Short mmCIF file of C-alpha atoms and ligand atoms in Angstrom, two decimals:
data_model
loop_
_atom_site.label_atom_id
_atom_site.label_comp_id
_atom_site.label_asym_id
_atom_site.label_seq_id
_atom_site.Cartn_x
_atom_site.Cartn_y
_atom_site.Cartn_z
CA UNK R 1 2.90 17.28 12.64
CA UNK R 2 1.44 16.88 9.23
CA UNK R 3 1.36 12.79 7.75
CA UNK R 4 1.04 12.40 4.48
CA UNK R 5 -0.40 9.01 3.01
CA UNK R 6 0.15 7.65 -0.54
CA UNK R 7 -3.02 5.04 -1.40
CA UNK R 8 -3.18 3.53 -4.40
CA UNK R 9 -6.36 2.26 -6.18
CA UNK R 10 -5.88 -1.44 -7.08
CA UNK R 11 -8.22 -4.48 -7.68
CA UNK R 12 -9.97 -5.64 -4.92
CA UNK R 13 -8.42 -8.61 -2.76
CA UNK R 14 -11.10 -10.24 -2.84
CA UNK R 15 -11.06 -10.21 -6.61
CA UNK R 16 -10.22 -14.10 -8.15
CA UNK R 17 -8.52 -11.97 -11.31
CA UNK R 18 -8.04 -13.23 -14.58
CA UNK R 19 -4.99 -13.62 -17.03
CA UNK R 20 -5.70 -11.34 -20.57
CA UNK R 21 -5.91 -14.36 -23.48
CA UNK R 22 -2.91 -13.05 -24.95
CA UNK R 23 -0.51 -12.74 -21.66
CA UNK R 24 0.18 -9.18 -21.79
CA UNK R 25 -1.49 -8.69 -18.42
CA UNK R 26 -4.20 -9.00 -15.95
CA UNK R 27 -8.01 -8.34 -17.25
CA UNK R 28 -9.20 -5.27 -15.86
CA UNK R 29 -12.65 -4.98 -17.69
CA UNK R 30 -15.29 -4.46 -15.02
CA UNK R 31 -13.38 -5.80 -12.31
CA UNK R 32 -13.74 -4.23 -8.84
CA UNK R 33 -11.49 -2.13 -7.50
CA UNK R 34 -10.68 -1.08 -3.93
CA UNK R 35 -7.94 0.94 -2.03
CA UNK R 36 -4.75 -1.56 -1.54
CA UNK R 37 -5.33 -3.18 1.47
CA UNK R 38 -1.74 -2.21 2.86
CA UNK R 39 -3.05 1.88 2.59
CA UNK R 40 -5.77 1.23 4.57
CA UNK R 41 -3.58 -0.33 7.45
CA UNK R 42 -1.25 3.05 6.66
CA UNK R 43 -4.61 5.35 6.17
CA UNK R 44 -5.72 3.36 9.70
CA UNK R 45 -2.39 4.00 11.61
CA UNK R 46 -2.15 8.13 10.50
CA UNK R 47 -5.94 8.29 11.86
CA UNK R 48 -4.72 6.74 15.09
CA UNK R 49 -1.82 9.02 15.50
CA UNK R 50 -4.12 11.82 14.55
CA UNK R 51 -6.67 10.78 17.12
CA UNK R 52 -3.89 10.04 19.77
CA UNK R 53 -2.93 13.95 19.24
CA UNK R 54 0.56 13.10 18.03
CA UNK R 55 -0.31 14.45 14.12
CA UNK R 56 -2.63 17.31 13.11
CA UNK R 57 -2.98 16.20 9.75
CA UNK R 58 -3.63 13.68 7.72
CA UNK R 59 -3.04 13.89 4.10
CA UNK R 60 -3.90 11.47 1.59
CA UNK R 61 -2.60 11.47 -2.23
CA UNK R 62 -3.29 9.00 -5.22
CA UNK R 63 -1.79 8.90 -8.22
CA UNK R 64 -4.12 7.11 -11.15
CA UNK R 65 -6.61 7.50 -13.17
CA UNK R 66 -10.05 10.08 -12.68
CA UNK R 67 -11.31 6.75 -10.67
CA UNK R 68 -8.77 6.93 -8.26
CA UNK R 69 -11.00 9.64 -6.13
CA UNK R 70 -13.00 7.13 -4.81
CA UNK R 71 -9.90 5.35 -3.04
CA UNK R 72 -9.28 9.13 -1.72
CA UNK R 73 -12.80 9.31 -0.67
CA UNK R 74 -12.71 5.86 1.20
CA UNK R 75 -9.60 7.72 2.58
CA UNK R 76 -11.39 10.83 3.64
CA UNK R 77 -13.91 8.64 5.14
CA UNK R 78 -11.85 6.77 7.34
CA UNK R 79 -10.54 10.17 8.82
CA UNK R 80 -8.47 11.82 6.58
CA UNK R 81 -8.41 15.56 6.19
CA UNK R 82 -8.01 16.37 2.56
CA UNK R 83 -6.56 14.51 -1.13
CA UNK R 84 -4.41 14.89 -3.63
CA UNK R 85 -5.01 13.13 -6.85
CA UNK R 86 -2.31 13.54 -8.97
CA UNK R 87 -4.13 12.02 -12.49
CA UNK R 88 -2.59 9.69 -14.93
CA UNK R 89 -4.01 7.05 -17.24
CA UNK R 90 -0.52 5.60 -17.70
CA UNK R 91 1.36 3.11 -15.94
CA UNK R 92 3.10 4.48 -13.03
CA UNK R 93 5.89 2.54 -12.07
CA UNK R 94 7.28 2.44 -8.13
CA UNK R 95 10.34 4.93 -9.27
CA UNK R 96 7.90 7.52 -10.99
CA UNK R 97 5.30 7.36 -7.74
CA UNK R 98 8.64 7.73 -5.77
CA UNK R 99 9.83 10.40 -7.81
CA UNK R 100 5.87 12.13 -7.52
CA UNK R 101 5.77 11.56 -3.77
CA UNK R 102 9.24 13.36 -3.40
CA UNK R 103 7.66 16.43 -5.25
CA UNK R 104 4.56 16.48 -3.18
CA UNK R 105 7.14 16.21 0.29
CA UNK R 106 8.49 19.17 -0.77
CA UNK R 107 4.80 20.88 -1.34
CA UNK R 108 3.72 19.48 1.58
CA UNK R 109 6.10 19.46 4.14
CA UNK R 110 5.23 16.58 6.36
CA UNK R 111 7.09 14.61 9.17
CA UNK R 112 5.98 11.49 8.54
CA UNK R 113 5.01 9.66 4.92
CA UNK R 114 3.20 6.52 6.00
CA UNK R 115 2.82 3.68 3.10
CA UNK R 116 1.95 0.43 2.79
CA UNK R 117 4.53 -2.38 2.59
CA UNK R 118 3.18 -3.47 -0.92
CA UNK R 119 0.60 -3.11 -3.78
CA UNK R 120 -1.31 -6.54 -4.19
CA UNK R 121 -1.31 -5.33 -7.86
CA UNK R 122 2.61 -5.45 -9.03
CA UNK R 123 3.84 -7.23 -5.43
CA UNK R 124 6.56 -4.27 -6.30
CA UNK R 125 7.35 -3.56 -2.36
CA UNK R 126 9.63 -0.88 -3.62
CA UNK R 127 7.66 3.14 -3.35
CA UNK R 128 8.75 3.66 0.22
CA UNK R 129 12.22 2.39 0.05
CA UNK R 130 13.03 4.39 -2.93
CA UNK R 131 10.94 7.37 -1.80
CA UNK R 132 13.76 7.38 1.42
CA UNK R 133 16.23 7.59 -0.68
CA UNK R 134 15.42 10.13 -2.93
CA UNK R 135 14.71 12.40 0.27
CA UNK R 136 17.61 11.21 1.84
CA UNK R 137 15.18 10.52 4.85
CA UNK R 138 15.29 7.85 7.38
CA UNK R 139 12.89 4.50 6.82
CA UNK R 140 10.91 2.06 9.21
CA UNK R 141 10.31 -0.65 6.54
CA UNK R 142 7.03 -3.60 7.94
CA UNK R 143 6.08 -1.58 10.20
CA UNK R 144 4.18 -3.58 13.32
CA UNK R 145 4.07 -0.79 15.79
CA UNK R 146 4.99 3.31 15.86
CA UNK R 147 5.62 5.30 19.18
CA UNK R 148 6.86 8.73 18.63
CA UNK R 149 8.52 10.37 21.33
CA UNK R 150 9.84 13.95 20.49
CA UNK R 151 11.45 14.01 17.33
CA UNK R 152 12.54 10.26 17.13
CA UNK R 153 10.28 7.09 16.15
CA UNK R 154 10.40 3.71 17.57
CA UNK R 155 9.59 1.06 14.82
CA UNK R 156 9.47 -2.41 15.31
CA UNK R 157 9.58 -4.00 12.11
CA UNK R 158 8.54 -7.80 11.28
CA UNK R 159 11.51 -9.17 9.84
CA UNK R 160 11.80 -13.04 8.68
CA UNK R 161 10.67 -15.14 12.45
CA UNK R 162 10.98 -11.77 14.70
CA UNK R 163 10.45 -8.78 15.28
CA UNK R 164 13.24 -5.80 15.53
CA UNK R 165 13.20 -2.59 17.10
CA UNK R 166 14.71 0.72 15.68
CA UNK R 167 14.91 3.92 16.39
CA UNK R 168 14.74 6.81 13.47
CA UNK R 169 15.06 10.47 13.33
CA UNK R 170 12.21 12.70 12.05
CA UNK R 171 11.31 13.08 9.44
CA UNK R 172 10.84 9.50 7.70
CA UNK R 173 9.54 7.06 5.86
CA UNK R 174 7.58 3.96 7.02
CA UNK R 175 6.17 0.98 5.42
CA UNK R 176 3.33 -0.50 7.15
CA UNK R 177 3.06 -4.34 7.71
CA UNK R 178 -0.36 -6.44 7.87
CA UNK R 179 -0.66 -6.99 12.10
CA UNK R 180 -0.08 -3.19 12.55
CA UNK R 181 -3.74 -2.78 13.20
CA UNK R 182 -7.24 -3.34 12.08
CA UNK R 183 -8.62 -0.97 9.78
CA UNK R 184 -11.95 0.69 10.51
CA UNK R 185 -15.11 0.30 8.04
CA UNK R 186 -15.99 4.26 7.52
CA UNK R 187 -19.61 5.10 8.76
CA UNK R 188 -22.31 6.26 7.00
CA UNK R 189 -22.17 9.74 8.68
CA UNK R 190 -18.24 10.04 8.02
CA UNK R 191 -18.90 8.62 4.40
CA UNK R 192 -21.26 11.94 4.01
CA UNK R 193 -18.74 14.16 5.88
CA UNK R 194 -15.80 12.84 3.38
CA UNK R 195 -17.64 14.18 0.15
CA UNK R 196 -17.08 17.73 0.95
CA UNK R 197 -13.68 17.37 2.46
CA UNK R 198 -10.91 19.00 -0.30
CA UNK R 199 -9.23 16.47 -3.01
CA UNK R 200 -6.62 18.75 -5.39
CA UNK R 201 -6.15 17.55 -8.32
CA UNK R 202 -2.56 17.99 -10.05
CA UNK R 203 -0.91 16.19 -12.82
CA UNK R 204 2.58 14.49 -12.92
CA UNK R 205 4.02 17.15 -15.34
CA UNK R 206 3.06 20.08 -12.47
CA UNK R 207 5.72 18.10 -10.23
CA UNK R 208 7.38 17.56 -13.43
CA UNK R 209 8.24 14.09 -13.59
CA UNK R 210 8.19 11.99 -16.52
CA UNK R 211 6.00 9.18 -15.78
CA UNK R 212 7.29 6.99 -18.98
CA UNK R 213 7.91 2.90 -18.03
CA UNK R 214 11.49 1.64 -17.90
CA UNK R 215 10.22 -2.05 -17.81
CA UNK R 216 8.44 -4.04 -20.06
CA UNK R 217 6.10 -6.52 -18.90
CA UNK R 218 6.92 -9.25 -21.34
CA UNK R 219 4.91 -12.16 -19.92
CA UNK R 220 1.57 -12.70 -17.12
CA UNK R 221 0.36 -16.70 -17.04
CA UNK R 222 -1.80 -17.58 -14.31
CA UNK R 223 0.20 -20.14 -11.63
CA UNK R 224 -0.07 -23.95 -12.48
CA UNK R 225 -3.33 -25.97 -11.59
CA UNK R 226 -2.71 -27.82 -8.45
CA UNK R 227 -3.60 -31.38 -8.82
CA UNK R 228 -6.34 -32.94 -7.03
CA UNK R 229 -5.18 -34.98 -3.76
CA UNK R 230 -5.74 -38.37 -3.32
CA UNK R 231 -7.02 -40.36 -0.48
CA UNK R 232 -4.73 -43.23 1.47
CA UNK R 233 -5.77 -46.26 3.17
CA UNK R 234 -3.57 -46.29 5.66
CA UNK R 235 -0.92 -44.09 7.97
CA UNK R 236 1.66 -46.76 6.34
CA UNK R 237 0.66 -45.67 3.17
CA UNK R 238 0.43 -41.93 3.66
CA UNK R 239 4.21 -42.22 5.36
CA UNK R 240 5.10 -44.10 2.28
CA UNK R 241 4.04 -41.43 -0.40
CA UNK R 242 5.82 -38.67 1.83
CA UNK R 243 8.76 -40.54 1.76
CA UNK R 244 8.97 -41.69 -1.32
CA UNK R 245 6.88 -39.92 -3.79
CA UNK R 246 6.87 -36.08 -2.13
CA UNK R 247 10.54 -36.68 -1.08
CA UNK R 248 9.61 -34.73 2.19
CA UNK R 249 10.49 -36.97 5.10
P1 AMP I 1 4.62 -0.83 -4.24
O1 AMP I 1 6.02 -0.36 -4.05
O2 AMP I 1 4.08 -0.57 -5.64
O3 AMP I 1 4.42 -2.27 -3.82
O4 AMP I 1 3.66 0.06 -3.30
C1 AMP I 1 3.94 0.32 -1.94
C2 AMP I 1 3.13 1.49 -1.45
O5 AMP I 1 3.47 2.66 -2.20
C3 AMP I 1 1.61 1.37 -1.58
O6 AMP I 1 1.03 0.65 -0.50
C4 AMP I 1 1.20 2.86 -1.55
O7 AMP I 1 1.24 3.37 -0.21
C5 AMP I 1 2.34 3.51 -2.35
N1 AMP I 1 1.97 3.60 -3.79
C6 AMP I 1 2.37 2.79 -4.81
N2 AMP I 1 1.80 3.18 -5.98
C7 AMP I 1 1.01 4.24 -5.68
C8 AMP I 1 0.16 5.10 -6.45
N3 AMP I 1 -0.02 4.93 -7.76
N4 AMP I 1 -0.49 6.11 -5.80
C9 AMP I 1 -0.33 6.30 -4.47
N5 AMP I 1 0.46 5.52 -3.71
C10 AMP I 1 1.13 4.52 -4.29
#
């Protein structure tokens, strides 16, 4: 059973980023970037099912700029097989990835197409919903644990204070969710190995979508300053201001 794995390259969490002066967007001049960390956790869980025997494959595709082989690299390194980089400088909004991914299905011809839940980037949390529906393929959505058994997958999903259990039909789509595991740093031996494992490269016109936007970002502002706290004297005082001034209590 072949897995395929969209990552996509975005700036790294750990990043404090910075609104451009003029609002259009976020400043991406020598900022660092790193592979979204909601791929790893899906890049983590394929390895796993690879390593557990249940898939044979792991493939992992990117679609973004030149740069975007590192991510596929970091990828490789973590245990995939081989890449796909499917190269774009433009914007690549959730329905045109969707619409890429359901092109490279069909090339492909995997059983599972693990995601991650979100890109920090856009916060979109959209790719693997719409990718499902354009196959017409079932979907685990927050994904917090995977058991395969024949051709059906358990999910159990984090949904708002629980967790659910479903049961899909192969082949599908899943989402993965932040506790699903704990992905590994790559070693310096499988960092080596990864630079002569395969990455393709393809464009979006040889699956031939049309990558244009359909939104316009009209505004980015950075979120208000928090004000700075103050100290009370007394519990009396601190009830006081929670009653009356913070209208909590
Ligand atoms: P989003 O819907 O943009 O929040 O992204 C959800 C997931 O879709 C990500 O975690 C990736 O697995 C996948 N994805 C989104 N954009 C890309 C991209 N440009 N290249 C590869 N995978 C992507």
């Amino acid at each position: 059973m072949k897995v395929l794995v969209p990552v996509k390259r975005v700036v790294d969490a750990n990043v404090k980023v910075r609104v451009k002066a003029d609002g259009t967007g976020v400043d991406l001049s020598n900022v660092k970037m790193a592979m979204n960390p909601f791929c790893e956790i899906a890049v983590e869980e394929a390895v796993r099912l690879k390593e557990a025997g249940t898939a044979s494959e792991v493939v992992v595709v990117s679609i973004g700029p030149q740069a975007a082989q590192e991510t596929l690299r970091t990828a490789l390194a973590m245990g995939a097989d081989r890449g796909i980089l499917v190269k774009t400088d433009a914007t690549v909004e959730p329905l045109a990835v969707a619409k890429i991914l359901k092109a490279v299905v069909a090339a492909e011809g995997p059983q599972i197409v693990l995601l991650g839940k979100q890109a920090i980037d856009d916060d979109a949390n959209q790719t693997g919903q719409m990718l499902a529906a354009l196959l017409g393929w079932s979907q685990g959505t927050f994904a917090f644990k995977l058991v395969k058994e024949g051709d059906t997958l358990t999910v159990t999903r984090e949904i708002d204070g629980g967790l659910q259990t479903v049961k899909l039909k192969l082949p599908a789509v899943i989402t993965t969710d932040l506790r699903i595991n704990t992905p590994r740093y790559a070693s310096l031996p499988n960092i080596m190995k990864a630079k002569k494992k395969p990455i393709d490269e393809k464009t979006p016109a040889d699956y031939g979508v049309d990558v244009a936007p359909r939104l316009a970002v009209l505004k980015v502002s950075e979120p208000a300053k928090r004000k700075g706290g103050v100290k009370v004297d007394s519990v009396a005082a601190l009830v006081d201001k929670l009653k009356n001034e913070a209208g909590v209590i």
